[in-house]
Tab-separated table of C-alpha atoms and ligand atoms in Angstrom:
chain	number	residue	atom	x	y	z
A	1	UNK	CA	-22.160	13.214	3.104
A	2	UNK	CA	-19.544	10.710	2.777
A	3	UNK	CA	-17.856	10.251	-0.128
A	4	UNK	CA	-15.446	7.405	0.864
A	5	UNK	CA	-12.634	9.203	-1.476
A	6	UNK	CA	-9.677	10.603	1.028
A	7	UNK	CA	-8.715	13.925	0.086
A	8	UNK	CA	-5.182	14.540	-1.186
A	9	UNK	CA	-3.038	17.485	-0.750
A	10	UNK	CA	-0.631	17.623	-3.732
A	11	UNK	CA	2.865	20.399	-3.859
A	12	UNK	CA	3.652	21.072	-7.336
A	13	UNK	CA	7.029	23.061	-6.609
A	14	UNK	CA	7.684	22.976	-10.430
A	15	UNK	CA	11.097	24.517	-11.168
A	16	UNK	CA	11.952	25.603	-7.643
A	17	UNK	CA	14.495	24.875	-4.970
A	18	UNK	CA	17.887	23.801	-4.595
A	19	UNK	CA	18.766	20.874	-2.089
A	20	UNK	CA	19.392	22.946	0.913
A	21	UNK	CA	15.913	24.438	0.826
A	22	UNK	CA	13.752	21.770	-0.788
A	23	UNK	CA	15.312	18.893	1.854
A	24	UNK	CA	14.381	21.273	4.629
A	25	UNK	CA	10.669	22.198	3.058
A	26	UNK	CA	10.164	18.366	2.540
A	27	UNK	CA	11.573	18.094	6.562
A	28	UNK	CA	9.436	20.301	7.866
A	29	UNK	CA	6.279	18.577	6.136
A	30	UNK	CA	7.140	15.341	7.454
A	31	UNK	CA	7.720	16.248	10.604
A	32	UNK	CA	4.056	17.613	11.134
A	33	UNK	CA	2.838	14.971	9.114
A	34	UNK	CA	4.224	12.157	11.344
A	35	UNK	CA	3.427	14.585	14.724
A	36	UNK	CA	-0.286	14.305	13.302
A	37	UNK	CA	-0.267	10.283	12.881
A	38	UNK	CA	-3.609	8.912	12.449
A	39	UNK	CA	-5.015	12.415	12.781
A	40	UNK	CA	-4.480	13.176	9.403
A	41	UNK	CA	-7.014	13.520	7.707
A	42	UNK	CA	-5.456	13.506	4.151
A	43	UNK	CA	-3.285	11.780	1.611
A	44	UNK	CA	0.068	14.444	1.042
A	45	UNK	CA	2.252	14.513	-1.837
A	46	UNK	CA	5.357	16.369	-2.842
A	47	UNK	CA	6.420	16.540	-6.341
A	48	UNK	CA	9.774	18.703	-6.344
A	49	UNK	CA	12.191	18.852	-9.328
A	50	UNK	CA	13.369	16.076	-10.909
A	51	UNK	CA	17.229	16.924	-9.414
A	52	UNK	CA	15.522	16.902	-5.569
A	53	UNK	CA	13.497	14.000	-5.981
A	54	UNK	CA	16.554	12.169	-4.717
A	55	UNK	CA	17.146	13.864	-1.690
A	56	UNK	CA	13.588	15.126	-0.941
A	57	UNK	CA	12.628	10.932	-1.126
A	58	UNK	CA	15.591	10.636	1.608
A	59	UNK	CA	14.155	13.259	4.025
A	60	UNK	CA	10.233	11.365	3.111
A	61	UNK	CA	11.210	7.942	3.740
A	62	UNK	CA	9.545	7.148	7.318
A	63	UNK	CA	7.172	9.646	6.681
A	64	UNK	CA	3.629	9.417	5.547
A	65	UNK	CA	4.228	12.225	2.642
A	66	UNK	CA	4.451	10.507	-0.418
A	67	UNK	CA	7.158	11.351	-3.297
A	68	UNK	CA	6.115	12.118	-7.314
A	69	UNK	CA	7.634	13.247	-10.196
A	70	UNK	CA	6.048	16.534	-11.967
A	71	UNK	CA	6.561	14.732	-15.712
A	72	UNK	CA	7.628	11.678	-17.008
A	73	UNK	CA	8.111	10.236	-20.580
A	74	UNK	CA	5.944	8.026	-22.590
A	75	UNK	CA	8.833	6.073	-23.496
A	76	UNK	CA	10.387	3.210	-21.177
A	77	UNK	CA	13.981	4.106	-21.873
A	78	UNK	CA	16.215	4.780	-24.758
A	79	UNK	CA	17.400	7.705	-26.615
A	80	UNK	CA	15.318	10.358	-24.955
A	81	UNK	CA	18.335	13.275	-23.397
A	82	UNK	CA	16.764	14.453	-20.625
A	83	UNK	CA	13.225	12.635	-20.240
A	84	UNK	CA	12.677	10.773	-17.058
A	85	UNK	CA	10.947	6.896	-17.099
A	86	UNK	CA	8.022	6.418	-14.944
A	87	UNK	CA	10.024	3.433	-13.859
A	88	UNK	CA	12.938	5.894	-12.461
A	89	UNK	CA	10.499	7.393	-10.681
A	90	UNK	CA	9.363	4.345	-9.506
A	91	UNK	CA	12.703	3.285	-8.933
A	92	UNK	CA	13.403	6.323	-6.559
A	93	UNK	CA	10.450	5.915	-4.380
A	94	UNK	CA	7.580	8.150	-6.350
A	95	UNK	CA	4.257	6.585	-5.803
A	96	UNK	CA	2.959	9.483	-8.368
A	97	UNK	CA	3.259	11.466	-11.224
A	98	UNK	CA	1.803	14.434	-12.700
A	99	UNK	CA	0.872	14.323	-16.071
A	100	UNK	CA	-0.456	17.126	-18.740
A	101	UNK	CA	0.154	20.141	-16.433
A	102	UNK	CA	-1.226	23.188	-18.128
A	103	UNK	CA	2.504	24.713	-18.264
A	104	UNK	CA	4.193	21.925	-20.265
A	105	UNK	CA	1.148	21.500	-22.428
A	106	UNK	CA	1.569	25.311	-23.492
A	107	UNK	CA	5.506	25.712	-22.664
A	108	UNK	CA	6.187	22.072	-24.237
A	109	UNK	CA	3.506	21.938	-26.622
A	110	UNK	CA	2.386	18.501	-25.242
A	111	UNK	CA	-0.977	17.256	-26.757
A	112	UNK	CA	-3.977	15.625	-25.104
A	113	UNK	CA	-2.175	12.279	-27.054
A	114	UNK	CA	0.921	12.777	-25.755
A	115	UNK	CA	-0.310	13.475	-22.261
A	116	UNK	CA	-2.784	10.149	-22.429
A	117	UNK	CA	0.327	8.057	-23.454
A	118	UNK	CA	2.453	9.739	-20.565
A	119	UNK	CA	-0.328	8.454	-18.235
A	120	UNK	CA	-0.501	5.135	-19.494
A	121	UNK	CA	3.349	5.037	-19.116
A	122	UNK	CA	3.332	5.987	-15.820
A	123	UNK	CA	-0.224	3.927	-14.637
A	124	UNK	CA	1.492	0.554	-16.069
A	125	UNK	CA	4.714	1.316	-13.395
A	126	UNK	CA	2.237	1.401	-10.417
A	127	UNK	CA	2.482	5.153	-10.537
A	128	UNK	CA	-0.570	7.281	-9.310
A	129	UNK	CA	-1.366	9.746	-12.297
A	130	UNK	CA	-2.279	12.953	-11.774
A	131	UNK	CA	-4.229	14.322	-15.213
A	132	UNK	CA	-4.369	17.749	-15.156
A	133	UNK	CA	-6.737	19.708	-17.337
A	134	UNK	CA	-8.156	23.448	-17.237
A	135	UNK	CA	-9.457	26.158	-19.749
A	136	UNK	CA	-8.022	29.343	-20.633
A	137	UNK	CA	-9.313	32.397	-19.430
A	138	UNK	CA	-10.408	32.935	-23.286
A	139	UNK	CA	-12.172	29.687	-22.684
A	140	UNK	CA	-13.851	30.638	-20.151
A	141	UNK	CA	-15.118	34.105	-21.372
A	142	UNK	CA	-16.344	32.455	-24.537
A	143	UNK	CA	-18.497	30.051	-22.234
A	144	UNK	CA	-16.451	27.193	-23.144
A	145	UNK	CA	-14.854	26.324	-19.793
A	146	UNK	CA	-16.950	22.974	-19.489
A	147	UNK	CA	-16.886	21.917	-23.167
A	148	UNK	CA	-12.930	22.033	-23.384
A	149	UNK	CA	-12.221	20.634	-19.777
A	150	UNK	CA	-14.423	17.983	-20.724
A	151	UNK	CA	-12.756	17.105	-24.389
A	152	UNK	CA	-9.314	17.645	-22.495
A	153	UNK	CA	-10.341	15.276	-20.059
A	154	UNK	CA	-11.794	12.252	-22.004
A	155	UNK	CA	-8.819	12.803	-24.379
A	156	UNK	CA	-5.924	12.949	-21.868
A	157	UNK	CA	-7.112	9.576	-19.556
A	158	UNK	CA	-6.217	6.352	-20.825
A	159	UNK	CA	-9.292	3.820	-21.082
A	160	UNK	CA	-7.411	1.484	-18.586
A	161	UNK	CA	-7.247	4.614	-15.915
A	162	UNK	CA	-8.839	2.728	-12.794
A	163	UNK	CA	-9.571	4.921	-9.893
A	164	UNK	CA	-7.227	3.686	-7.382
A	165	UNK	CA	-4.263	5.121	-9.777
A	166	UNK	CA	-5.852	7.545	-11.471
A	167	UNK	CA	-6.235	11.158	-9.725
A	168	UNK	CA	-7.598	14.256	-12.151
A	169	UNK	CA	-6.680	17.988	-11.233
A	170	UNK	CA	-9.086	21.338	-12.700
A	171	UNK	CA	-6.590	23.626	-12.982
A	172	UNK	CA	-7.570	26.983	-15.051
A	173	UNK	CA	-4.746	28.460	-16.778
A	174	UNK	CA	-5.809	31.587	-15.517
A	175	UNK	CA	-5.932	30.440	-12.020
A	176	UNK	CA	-2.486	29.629	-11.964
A	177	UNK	CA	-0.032	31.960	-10.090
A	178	UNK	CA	-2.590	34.673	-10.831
A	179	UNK	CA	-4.416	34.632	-7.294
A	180	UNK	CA	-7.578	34.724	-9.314
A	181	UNK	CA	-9.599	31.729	-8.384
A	182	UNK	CA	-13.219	30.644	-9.616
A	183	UNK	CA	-15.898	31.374	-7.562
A	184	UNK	CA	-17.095	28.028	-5.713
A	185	UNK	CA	-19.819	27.569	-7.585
A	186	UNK	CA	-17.864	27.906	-10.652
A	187	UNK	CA	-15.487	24.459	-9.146
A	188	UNK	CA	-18.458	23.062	-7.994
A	189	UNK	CA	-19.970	23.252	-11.465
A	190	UNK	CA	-16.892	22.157	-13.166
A	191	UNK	CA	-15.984	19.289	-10.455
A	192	UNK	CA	-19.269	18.177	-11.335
A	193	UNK	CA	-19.120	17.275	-14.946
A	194	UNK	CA	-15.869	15.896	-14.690
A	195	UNK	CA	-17.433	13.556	-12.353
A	196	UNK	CA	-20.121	13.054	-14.267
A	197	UNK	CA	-17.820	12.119	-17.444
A	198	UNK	CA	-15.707	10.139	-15.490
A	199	UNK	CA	-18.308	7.829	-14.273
A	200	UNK	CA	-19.244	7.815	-17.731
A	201	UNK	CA	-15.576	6.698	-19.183
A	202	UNK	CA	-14.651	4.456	-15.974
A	203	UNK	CA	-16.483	1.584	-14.138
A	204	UNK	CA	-15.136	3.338	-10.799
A	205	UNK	CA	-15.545	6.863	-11.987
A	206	UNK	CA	-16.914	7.922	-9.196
A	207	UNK	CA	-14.132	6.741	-6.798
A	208	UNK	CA	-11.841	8.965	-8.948
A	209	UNK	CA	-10.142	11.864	-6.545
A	210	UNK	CA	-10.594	15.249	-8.470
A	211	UNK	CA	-8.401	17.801	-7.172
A	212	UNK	CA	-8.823	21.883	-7.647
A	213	UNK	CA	-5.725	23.504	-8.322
A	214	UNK	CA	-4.838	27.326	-9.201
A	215	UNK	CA	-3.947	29.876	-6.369
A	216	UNK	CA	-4.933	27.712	-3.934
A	217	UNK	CA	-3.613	29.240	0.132
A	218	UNK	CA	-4.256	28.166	3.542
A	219	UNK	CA	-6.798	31.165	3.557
A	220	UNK	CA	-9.047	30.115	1.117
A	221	UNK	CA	-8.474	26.292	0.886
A	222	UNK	CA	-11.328	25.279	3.500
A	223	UNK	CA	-13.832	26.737	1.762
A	224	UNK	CA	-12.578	25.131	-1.812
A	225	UNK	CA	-11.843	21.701	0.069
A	226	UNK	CA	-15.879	21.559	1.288
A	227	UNK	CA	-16.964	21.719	-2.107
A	228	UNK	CA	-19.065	18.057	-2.607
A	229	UNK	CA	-16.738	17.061	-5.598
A	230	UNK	CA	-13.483	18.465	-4.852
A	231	UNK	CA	-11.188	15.577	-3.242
A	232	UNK	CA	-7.980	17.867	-2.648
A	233	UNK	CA	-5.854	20.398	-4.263
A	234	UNK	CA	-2.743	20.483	-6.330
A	235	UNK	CA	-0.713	23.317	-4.724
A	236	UNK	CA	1.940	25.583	-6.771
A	237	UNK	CA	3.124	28.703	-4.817
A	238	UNK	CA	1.772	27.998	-1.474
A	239	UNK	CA	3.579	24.900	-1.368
A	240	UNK	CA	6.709	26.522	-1.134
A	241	UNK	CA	6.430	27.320	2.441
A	242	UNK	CA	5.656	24.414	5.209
A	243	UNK	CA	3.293	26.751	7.225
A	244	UNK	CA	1.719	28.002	4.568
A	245	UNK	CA	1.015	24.077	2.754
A	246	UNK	CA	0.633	22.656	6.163
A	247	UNK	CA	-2.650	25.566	6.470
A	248	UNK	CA	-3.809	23.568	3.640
A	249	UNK	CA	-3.516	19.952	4.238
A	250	UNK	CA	-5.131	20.895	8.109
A	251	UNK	CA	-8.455	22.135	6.615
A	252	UNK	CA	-8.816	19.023	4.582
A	253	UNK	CA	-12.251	17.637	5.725
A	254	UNK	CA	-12.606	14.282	6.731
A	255	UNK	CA	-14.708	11.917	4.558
B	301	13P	P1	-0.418	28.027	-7.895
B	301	13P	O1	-0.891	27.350	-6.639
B	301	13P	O2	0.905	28.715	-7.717
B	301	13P	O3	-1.475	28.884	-8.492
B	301	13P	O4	-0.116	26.856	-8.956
B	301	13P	C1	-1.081	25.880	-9.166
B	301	13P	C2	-0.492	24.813	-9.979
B	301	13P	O5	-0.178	25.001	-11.146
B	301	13P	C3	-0.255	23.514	-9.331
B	301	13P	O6	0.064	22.532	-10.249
């Protein structure tokens, strides 16, 4: 069935790479992607650290890989030492941002306010959000996995979210880095109530990409990426090597 919503195939390399590596990672990305032209049969992003996204956007421009920032600030500038606007993102080429991740909400404490004001920074700079909510494992064995992804969710997006900026990423905690991943039912179920309170929240809720993210490979990503609801994945590890991220954004179906 066609969904209409193009999948896209996010790198999170989070606190990773120095600019000899990351410029030739992001190279070797765009060269496939511009070798596969109109083939492609995805949106790709890279989101490298905030000191690559500089020269990364260099080695992207000409490509069809877009640029994002992992974080930005709910503030529009002042005296913030070392936050990052949306609109320097902006200003260096990112077409997205990703906001809430699971390891600044428990590493930074960030709240589901704080997160919902970084996304309504970075949605009124023409930045694509990406809101990323997930359970803990604790969560989950409790039987609360749906219940707390959901309150995360409606929490953390902004009411003006529309879906052409607005991207949301199920990530469990325990998923991450862990090469645990949910059983595809499990996504399917959770993919499925996030659409269902999206479409709820938003007039275009259903035109919102949902991404699955958490120990996501080249091995196991077409079977993830077929899942009815699931319009992509957000990438950590595996993104971190072209051949292995490449595997990825190749079994992205066409819909
Ligand atoms: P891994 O792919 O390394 O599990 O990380 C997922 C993630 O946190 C992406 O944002």
């Amino acid at each position: 069935m066609k969904s209409g919503r193009r999948p896209l195939i996010a790198a999170n390399w989070k606190m990773n790479g120095l600019k000899a590596d990351g410029t030739a990672l992001a190279g070797a990305v765009a060269e496939r992607a511009k070798a596969a032209g109109t083939a492609l049969a995805a949106d790709i992003l890279i989101c490298p650290p905030a000191t690559l996204i500089a020269p990364v956007g260099d080695v992207l421009a000409g490509s069809p890989v877009w640029l994002g920032g992992q974080d930005c600030s709910p503030e529009t500038s002042g005296a913030f030492t070392g936050d990052i606007a949306a609109a320097m993102l902006r200003d260096l080429g990112c077409r997205a941002v990703i906001t809430g991740h699971s390891e600044r909400r428990a590493g930074h404490r960030e709240t589901n306010g704080q997160v919902r004001a970084k996304t309504s920074a970075a949605l009124a700079q023409g930045l694509v959000a990406i809101v990323c909510v997930g359970e803990t494992a604790a969560e989950r064995d409790a039987g609360q996995a749906l219940d707390v992804v959901g309150a995360r969710l409606l929490h953390s997006v902004p009411d003006e979210a529309k879906a052409a900026s607005l991207v949301v990423a199920y990530e469990p905690v325990w998923a991450i880095g862990t090469g645990r991943v949910p059983t595809l039912a499990e996504i399917e179920a959770m993919h499925r109530h996030i659409r269902t309170l999206l479409a709820d929240k938003l007039s275009d809720g259903a035109d919102v990409r949902i991404l699955y993210g958490g120990s996501v490979k080249a091995s196991n990503a077409r079977e993830i990426l077929a899942i009815a609801d699931v319009d992509g994945a957000l990438v950590g590890g595996a993104s971190l090597k072209a051949d292995e991220f490449w595997g990825i954004v190749e079994v992205a179906p066409t819909r």
